[in-house]
Short mmCIF file of C-alpha atoms and ligand atoms in Angstrom, two decimals:
data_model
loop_
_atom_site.label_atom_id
_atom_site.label_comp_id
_atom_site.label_asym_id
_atom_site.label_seq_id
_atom_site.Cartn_x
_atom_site.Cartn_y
_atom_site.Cartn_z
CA UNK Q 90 1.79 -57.39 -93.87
CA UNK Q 91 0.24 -55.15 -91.51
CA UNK Q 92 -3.10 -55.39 -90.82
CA UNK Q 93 -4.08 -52.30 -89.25
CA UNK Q 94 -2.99 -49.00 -91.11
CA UNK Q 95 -4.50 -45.48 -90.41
CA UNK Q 96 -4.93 -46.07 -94.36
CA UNK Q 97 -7.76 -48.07 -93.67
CA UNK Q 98 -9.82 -45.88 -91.92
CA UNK Q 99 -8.53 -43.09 -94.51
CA UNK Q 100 -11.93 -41.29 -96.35
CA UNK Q 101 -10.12 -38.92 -98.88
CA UNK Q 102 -11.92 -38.72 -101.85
CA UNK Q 103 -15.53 -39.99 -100.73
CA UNK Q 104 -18.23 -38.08 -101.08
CA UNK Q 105 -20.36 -38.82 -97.49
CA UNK Q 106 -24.27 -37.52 -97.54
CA UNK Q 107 -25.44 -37.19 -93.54
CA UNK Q 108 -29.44 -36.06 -93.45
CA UNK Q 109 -30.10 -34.57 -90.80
CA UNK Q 110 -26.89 -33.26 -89.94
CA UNK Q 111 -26.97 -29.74 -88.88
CA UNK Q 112 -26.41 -30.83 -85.13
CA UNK Q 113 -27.09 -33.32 -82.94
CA UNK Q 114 -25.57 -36.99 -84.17
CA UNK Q 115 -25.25 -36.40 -87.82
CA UNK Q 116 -23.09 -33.31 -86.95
CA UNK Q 117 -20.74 -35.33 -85.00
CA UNK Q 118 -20.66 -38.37 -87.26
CA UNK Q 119 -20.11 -35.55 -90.29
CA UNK Q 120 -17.60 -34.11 -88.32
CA UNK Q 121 -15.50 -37.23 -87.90
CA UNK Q 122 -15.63 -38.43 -91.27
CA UNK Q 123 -14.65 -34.65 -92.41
CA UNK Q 124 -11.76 -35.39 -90.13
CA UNK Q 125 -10.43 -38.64 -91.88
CA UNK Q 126 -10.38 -36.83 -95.13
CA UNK Q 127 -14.37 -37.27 -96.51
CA UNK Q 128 -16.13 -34.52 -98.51
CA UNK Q 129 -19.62 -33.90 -96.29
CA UNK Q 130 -23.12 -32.95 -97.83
CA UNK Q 131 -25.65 -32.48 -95.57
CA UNK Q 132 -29.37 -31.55 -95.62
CA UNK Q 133 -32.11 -30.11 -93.53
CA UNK Q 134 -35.72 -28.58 -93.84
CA UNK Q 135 -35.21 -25.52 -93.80
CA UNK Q 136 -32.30 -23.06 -95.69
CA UNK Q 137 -31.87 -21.54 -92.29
CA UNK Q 138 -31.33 -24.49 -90.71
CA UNK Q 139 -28.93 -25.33 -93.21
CA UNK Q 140 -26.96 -22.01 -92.66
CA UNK Q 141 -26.26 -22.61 -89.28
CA UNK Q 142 -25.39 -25.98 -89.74
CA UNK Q 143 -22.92 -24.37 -92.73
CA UNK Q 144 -21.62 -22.06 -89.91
CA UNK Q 145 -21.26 -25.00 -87.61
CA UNK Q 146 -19.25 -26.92 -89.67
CA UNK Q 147 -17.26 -23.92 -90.85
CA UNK Q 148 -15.98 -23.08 -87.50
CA UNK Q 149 -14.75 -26.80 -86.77
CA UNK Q 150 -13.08 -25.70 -90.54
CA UNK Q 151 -14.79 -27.96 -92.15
CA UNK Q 152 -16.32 -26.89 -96.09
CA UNK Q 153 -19.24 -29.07 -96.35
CA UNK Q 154 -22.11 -28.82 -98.50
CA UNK Q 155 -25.90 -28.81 -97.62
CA UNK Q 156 -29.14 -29.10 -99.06
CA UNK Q 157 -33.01 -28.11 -98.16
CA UNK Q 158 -34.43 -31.26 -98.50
CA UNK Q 159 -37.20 -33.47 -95.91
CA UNK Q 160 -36.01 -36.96 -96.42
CA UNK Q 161 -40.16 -37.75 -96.80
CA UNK Q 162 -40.31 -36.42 -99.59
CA UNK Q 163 -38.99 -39.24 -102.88
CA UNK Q 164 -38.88 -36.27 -105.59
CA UNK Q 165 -37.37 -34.12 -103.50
CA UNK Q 166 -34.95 -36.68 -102.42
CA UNK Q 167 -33.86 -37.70 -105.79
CA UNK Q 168 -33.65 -34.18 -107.25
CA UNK Q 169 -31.11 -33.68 -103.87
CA UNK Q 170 -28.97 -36.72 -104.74
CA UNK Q 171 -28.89 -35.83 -108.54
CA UNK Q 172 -27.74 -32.25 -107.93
CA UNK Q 173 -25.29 -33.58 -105.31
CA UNK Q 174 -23.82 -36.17 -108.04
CA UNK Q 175 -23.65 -32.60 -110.29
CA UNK Q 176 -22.20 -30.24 -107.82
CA UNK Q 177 -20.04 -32.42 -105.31
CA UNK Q 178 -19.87 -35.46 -106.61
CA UNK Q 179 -21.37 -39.15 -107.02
CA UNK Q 180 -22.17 -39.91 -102.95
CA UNK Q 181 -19.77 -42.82 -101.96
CA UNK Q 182 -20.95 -43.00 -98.07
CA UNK Q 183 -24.76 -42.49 -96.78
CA UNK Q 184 -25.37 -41.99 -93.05
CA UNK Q 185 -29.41 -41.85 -92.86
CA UNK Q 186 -29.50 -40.24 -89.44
CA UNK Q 187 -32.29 -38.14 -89.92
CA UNK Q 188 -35.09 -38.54 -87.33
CA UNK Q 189 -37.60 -37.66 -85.00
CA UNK Q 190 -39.40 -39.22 -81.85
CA UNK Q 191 -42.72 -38.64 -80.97
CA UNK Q 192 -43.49 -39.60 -76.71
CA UNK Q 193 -46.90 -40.51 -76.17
CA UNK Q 194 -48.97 -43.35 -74.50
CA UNK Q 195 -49.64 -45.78 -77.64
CA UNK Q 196 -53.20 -45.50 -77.15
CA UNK Q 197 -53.23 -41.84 -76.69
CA UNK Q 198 -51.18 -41.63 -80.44
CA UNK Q 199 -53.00 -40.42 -83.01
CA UNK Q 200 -52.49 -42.90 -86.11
CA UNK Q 201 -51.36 -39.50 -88.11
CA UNK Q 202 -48.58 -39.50 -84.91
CA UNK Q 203 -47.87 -42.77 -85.38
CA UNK Q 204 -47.32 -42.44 -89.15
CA UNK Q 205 -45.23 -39.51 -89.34
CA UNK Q 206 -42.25 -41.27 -87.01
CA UNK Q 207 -42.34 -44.38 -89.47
CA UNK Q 208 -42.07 -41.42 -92.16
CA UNK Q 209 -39.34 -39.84 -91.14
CA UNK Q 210 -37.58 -42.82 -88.96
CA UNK Q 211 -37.92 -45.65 -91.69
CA UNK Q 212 -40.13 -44.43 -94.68
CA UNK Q 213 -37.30 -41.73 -95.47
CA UNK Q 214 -34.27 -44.28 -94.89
CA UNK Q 215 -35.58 -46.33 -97.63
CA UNK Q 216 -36.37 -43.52 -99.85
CA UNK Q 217 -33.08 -42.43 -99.38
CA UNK Q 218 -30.93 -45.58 -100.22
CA UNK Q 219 -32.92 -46.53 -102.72
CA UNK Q 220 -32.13 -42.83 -104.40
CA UNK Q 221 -28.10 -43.75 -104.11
CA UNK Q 222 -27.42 -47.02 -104.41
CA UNK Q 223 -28.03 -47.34 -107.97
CA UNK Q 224 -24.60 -44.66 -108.26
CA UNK Q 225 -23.32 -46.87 -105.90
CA UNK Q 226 -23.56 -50.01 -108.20
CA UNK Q 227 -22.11 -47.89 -110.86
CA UNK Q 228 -19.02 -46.94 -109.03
CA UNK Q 229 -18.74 -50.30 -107.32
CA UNK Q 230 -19.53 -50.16 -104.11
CA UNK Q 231 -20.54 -48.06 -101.31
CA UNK Q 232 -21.39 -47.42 -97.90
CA UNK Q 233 -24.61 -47.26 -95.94
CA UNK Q 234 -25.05 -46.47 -92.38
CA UNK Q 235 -28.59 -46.60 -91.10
CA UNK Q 236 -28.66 -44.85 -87.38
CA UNK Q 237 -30.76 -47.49 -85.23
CA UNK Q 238 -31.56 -46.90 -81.46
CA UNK Q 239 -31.67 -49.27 -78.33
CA UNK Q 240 -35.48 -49.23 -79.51
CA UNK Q 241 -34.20 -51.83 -82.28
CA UNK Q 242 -34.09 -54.15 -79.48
CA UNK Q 243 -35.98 -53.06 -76.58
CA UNK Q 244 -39.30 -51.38 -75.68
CA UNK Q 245 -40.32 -48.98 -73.60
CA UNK Q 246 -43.15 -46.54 -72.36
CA UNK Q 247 -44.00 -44.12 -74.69
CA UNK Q 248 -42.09 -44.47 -77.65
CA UNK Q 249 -44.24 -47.27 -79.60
CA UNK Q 250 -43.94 -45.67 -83.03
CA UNK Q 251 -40.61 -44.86 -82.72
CA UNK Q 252 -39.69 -48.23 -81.17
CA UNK Q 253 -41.70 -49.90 -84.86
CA UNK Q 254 -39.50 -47.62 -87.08
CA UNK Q 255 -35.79 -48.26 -85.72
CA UNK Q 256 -36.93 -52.11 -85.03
CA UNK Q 257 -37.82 -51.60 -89.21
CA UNK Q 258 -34.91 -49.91 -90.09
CA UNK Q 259 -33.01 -52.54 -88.20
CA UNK Q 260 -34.23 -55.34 -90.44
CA UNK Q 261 -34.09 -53.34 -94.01
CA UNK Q 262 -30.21 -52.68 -93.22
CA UNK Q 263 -30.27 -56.40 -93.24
CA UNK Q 264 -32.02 -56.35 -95.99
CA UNK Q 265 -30.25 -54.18 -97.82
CA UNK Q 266 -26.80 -55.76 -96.80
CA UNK Q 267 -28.83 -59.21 -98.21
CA UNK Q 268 -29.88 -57.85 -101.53
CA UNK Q 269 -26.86 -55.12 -102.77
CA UNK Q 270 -23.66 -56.84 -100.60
CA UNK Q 271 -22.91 -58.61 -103.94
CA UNK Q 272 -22.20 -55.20 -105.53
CA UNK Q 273 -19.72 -54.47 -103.04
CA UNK Q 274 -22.36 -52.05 -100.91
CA UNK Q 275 -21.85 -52.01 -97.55
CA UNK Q 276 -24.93 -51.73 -95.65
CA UNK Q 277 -24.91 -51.20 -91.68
CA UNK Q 278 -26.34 -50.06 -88.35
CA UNK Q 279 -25.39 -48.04 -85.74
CA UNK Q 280 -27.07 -48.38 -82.74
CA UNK Q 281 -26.44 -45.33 -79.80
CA UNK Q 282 -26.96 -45.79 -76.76
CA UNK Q 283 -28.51 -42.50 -74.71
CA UNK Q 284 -26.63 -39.68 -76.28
CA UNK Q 285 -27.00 -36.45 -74.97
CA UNK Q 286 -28.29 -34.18 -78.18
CA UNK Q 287 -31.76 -32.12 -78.38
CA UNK Q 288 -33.47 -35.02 -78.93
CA UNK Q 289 -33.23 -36.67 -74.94
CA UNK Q 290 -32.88 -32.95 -73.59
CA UNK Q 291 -36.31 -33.46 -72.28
CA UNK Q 292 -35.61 -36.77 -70.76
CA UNK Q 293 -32.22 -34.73 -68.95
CA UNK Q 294 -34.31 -31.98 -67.34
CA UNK Q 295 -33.50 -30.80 -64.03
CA UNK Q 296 -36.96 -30.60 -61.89
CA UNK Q 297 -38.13 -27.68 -59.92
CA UNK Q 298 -36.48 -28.86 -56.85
CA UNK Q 299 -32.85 -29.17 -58.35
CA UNK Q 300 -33.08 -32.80 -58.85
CA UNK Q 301 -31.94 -35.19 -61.96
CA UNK Q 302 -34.67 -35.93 -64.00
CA UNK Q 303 -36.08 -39.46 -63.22
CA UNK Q 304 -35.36 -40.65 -66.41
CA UNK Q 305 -31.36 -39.12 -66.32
CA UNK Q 306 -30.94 -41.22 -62.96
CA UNK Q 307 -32.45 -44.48 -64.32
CA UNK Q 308 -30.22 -44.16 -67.56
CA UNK Q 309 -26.95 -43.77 -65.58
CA UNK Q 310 -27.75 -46.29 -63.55
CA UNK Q 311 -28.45 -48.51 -66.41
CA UNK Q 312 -25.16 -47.32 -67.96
CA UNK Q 313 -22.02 -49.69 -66.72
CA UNK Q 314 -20.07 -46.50 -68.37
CA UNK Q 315 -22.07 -44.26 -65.85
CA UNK Q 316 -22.81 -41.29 -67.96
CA UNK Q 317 -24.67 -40.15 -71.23
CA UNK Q 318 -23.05 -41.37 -74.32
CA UNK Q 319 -21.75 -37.82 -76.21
CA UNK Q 320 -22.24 -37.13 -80.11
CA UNK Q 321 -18.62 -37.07 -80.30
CA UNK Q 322 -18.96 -40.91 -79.03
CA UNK Q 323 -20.35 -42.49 -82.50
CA UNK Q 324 -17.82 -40.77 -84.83
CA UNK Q 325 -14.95 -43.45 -84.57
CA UNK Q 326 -17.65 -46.32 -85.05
CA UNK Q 327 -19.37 -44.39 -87.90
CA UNK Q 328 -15.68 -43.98 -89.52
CA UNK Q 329 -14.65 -47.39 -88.97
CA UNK Q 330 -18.30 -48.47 -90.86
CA UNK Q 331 -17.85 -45.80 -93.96
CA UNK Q 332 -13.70 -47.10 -94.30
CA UNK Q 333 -12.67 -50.12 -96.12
CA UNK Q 334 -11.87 -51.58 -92.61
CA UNK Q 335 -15.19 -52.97 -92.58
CA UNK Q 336 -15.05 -54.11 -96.12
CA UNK Q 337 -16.23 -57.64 -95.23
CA UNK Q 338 -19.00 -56.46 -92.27
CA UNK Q 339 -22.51 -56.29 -93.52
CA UNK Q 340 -25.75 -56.15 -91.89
CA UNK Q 341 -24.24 -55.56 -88.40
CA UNK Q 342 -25.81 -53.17 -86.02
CA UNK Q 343 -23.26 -51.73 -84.01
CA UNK Q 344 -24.26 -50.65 -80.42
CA UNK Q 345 -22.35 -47.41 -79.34
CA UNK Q 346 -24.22 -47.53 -75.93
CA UNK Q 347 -21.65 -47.88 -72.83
CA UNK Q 348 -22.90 -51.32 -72.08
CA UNK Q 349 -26.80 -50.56 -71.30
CA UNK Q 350 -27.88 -53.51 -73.54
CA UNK Q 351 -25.12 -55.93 -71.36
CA UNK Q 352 -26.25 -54.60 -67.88
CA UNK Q 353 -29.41 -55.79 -65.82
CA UNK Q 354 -29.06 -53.03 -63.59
CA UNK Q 355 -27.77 -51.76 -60.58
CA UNK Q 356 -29.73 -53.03 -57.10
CA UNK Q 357 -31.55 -49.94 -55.82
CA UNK Q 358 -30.29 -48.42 -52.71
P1 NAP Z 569 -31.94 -34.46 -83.15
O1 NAP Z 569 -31.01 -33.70 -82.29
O2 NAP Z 569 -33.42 -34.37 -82.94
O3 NAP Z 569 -31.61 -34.14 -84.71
C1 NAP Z 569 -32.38 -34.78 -85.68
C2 NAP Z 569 -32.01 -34.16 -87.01
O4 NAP Z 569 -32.83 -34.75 -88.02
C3 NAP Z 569 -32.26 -32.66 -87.02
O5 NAP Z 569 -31.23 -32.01 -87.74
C4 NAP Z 569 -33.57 -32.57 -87.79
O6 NAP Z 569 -33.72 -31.37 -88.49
C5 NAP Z 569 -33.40 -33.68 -88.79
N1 NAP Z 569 -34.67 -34.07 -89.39
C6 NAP Z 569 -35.79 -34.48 -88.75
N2 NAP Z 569 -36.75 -34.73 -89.64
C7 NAP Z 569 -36.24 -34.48 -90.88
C8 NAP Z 569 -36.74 -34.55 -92.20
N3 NAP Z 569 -38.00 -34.94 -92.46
N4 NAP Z 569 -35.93 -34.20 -93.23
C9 NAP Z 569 -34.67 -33.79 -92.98
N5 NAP Z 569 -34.11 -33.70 -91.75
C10 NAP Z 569 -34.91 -34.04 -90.72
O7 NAP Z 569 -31.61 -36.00 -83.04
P2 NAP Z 569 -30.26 -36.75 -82.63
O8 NAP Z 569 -30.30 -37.07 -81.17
O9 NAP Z 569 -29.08 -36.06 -83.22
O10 NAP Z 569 -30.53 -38.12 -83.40
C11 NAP Z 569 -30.09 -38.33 -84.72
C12 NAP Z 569 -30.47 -39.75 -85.08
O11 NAP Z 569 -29.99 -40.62 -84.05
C13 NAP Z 569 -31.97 -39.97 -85.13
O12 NAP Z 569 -32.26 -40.91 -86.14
C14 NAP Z 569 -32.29 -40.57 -83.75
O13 NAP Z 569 -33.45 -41.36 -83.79
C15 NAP Z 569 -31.08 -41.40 -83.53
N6 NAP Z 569 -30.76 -41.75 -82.15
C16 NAP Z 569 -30.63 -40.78 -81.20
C17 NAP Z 569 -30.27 -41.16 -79.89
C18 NAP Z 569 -30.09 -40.17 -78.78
O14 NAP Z 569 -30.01 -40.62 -77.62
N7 NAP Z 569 -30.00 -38.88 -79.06
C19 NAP Z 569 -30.05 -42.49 -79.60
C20 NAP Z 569 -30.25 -43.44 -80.60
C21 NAP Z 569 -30.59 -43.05 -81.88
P3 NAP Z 569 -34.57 -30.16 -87.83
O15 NAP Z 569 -33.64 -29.47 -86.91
O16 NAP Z 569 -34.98 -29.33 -89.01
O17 NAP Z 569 -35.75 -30.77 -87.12
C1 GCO Z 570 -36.24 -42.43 -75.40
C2 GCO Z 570 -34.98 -41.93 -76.04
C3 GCO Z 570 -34.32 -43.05 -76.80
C4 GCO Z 570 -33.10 -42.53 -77.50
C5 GCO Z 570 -32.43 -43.59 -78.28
C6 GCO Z 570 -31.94 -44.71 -77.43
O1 GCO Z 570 -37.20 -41.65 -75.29
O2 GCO Z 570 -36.23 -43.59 -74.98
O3 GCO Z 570 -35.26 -40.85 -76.89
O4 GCO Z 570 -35.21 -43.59 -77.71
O5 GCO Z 570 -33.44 -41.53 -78.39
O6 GCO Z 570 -33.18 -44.04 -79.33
O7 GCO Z 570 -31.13 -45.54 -78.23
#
């Protein structure tokens, strides 16, 4: 019997919800999934926002559907996933990509700082899942892909609150891989490596005199693969996670990151 069919990996007929997905990430990971046959609802703050990630995904010639909705927010949240369930359909596949990073000196963060990344980076994930998995249950399974960062594993400078959430949101995909996995739900992590999106544009800047930013240089020479990871990268993981290929994987985090967490580093000079 064969064991690897493109039927495997085949999405027709699920309903996917990305949040966050007018660009960056979620657009590619929407994208992909679109690609393998997947219905994709998206949401974003603002109706705007949402328009031009319509038009985004209409030019690729993808028809997906989006939502104003801030993940934050629980009642906003559910009333999202119940009108999805009316208008699209009952959501089969959840990527919570949604997030934001916030780059200060811990002790320079305010504590209001500090709370709005765990918000957005693990509050919402939570608030999110816990929304669809009880449709999930119904139907008899599902998919959950929770987008972690090397800051599930590592720390660095700057980036203590952010470094807290994805280290959280690392341990409730466990969790929730522990607690639904015996109702067939699928519960998983991604984990990207440095991807160029809007989010590291800072950290990519060229300086005044025409020179990499520091940051760009360390990264690629942290990088075995020698380059930014892409978007475009984490759509063949994130497909593999929302197909029935991965039927019997739960509570893995999945690092899409060229090597970086392999690699001590190349000698300077
Ligand atoms: P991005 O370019 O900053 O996009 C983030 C998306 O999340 C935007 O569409 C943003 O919408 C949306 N969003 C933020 N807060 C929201 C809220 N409260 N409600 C609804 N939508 C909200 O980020 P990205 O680089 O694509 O990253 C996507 C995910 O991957 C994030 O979870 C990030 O932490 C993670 N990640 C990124 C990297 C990387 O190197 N880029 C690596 C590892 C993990 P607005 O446009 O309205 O703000
Ligand atoms: C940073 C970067 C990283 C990436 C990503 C790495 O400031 O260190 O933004 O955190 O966003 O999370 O996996």
């Amino acid at each position: 019997m064969s064991v690897c069919t493109p039927k495997s990996f085949d999405l027709t007929g699920k309903v996917a919800l990305i949040t966050g997905a007018s660009y960056g990430i979620g657009f590619a990971i929407a994208t992909a999934m679109a690609n393998c046959g997947a219905t994709i609802v998206f949401n974003d703050l603002r109706q705007d926002l949402v328009d031009k990630g319509l038009a985004a995904y209409e030019a690729e010639g993808i028809k997906a559907h989006g939502y104003v909705c801030n993940v934050c927010d629980e009642d906003a949240v559910n009333a999202m996933v119940a009108q999805i369930k009316e208008e699209v359909g009952p959501i089969n596949i959840l990527v919570n990509n949604a997030g934001i990073i916030k780059r200060i000196p811990m002790i320079e963060m305010k504590a209001s700082e500090f709370r709005q990344v765990i918000d957005v980076d693990l509050n919402a994930p939570f608030i999110v899942s816990k929304a669809v998995i009880p449709g999930m249950i119904e139907m008899g399974g599902g998919k959950i892909i929770n987008i972690c960062s090397m800051m599930s594993e590592f720390g660095r400078e700057t980036v203590s609150a952010y470094a807290a959430a994805k280290g959280g949101l690392k341990m409730l995909t466990k969790n929730i891989a522990s607690e639904y996995g015996q109702y067939n739900i699928q519960c998983n992590g991604i984990g990207p490596g440095y991807i160029a999106t809007p989010q590291t544009a800072p950290l990519r800047e060229i300086q005044p005199d025409g020179s990499r930013h520091p940051f760009d240089q360390f990264i690629l020479a942290k990088t075995p693969a020698g380059r930014w990871g892409e978007a475009s990268d984490l759509g063949g993981p994130a497909v593999f996670l929302a197909s029935e290929a991965s039927d019997f994987v739960n509570g893995l985090i999945l690092y899409v990151d060229g090597g970086i967490a392999a690699y001590i580093g190349k000698q300077p000079g």
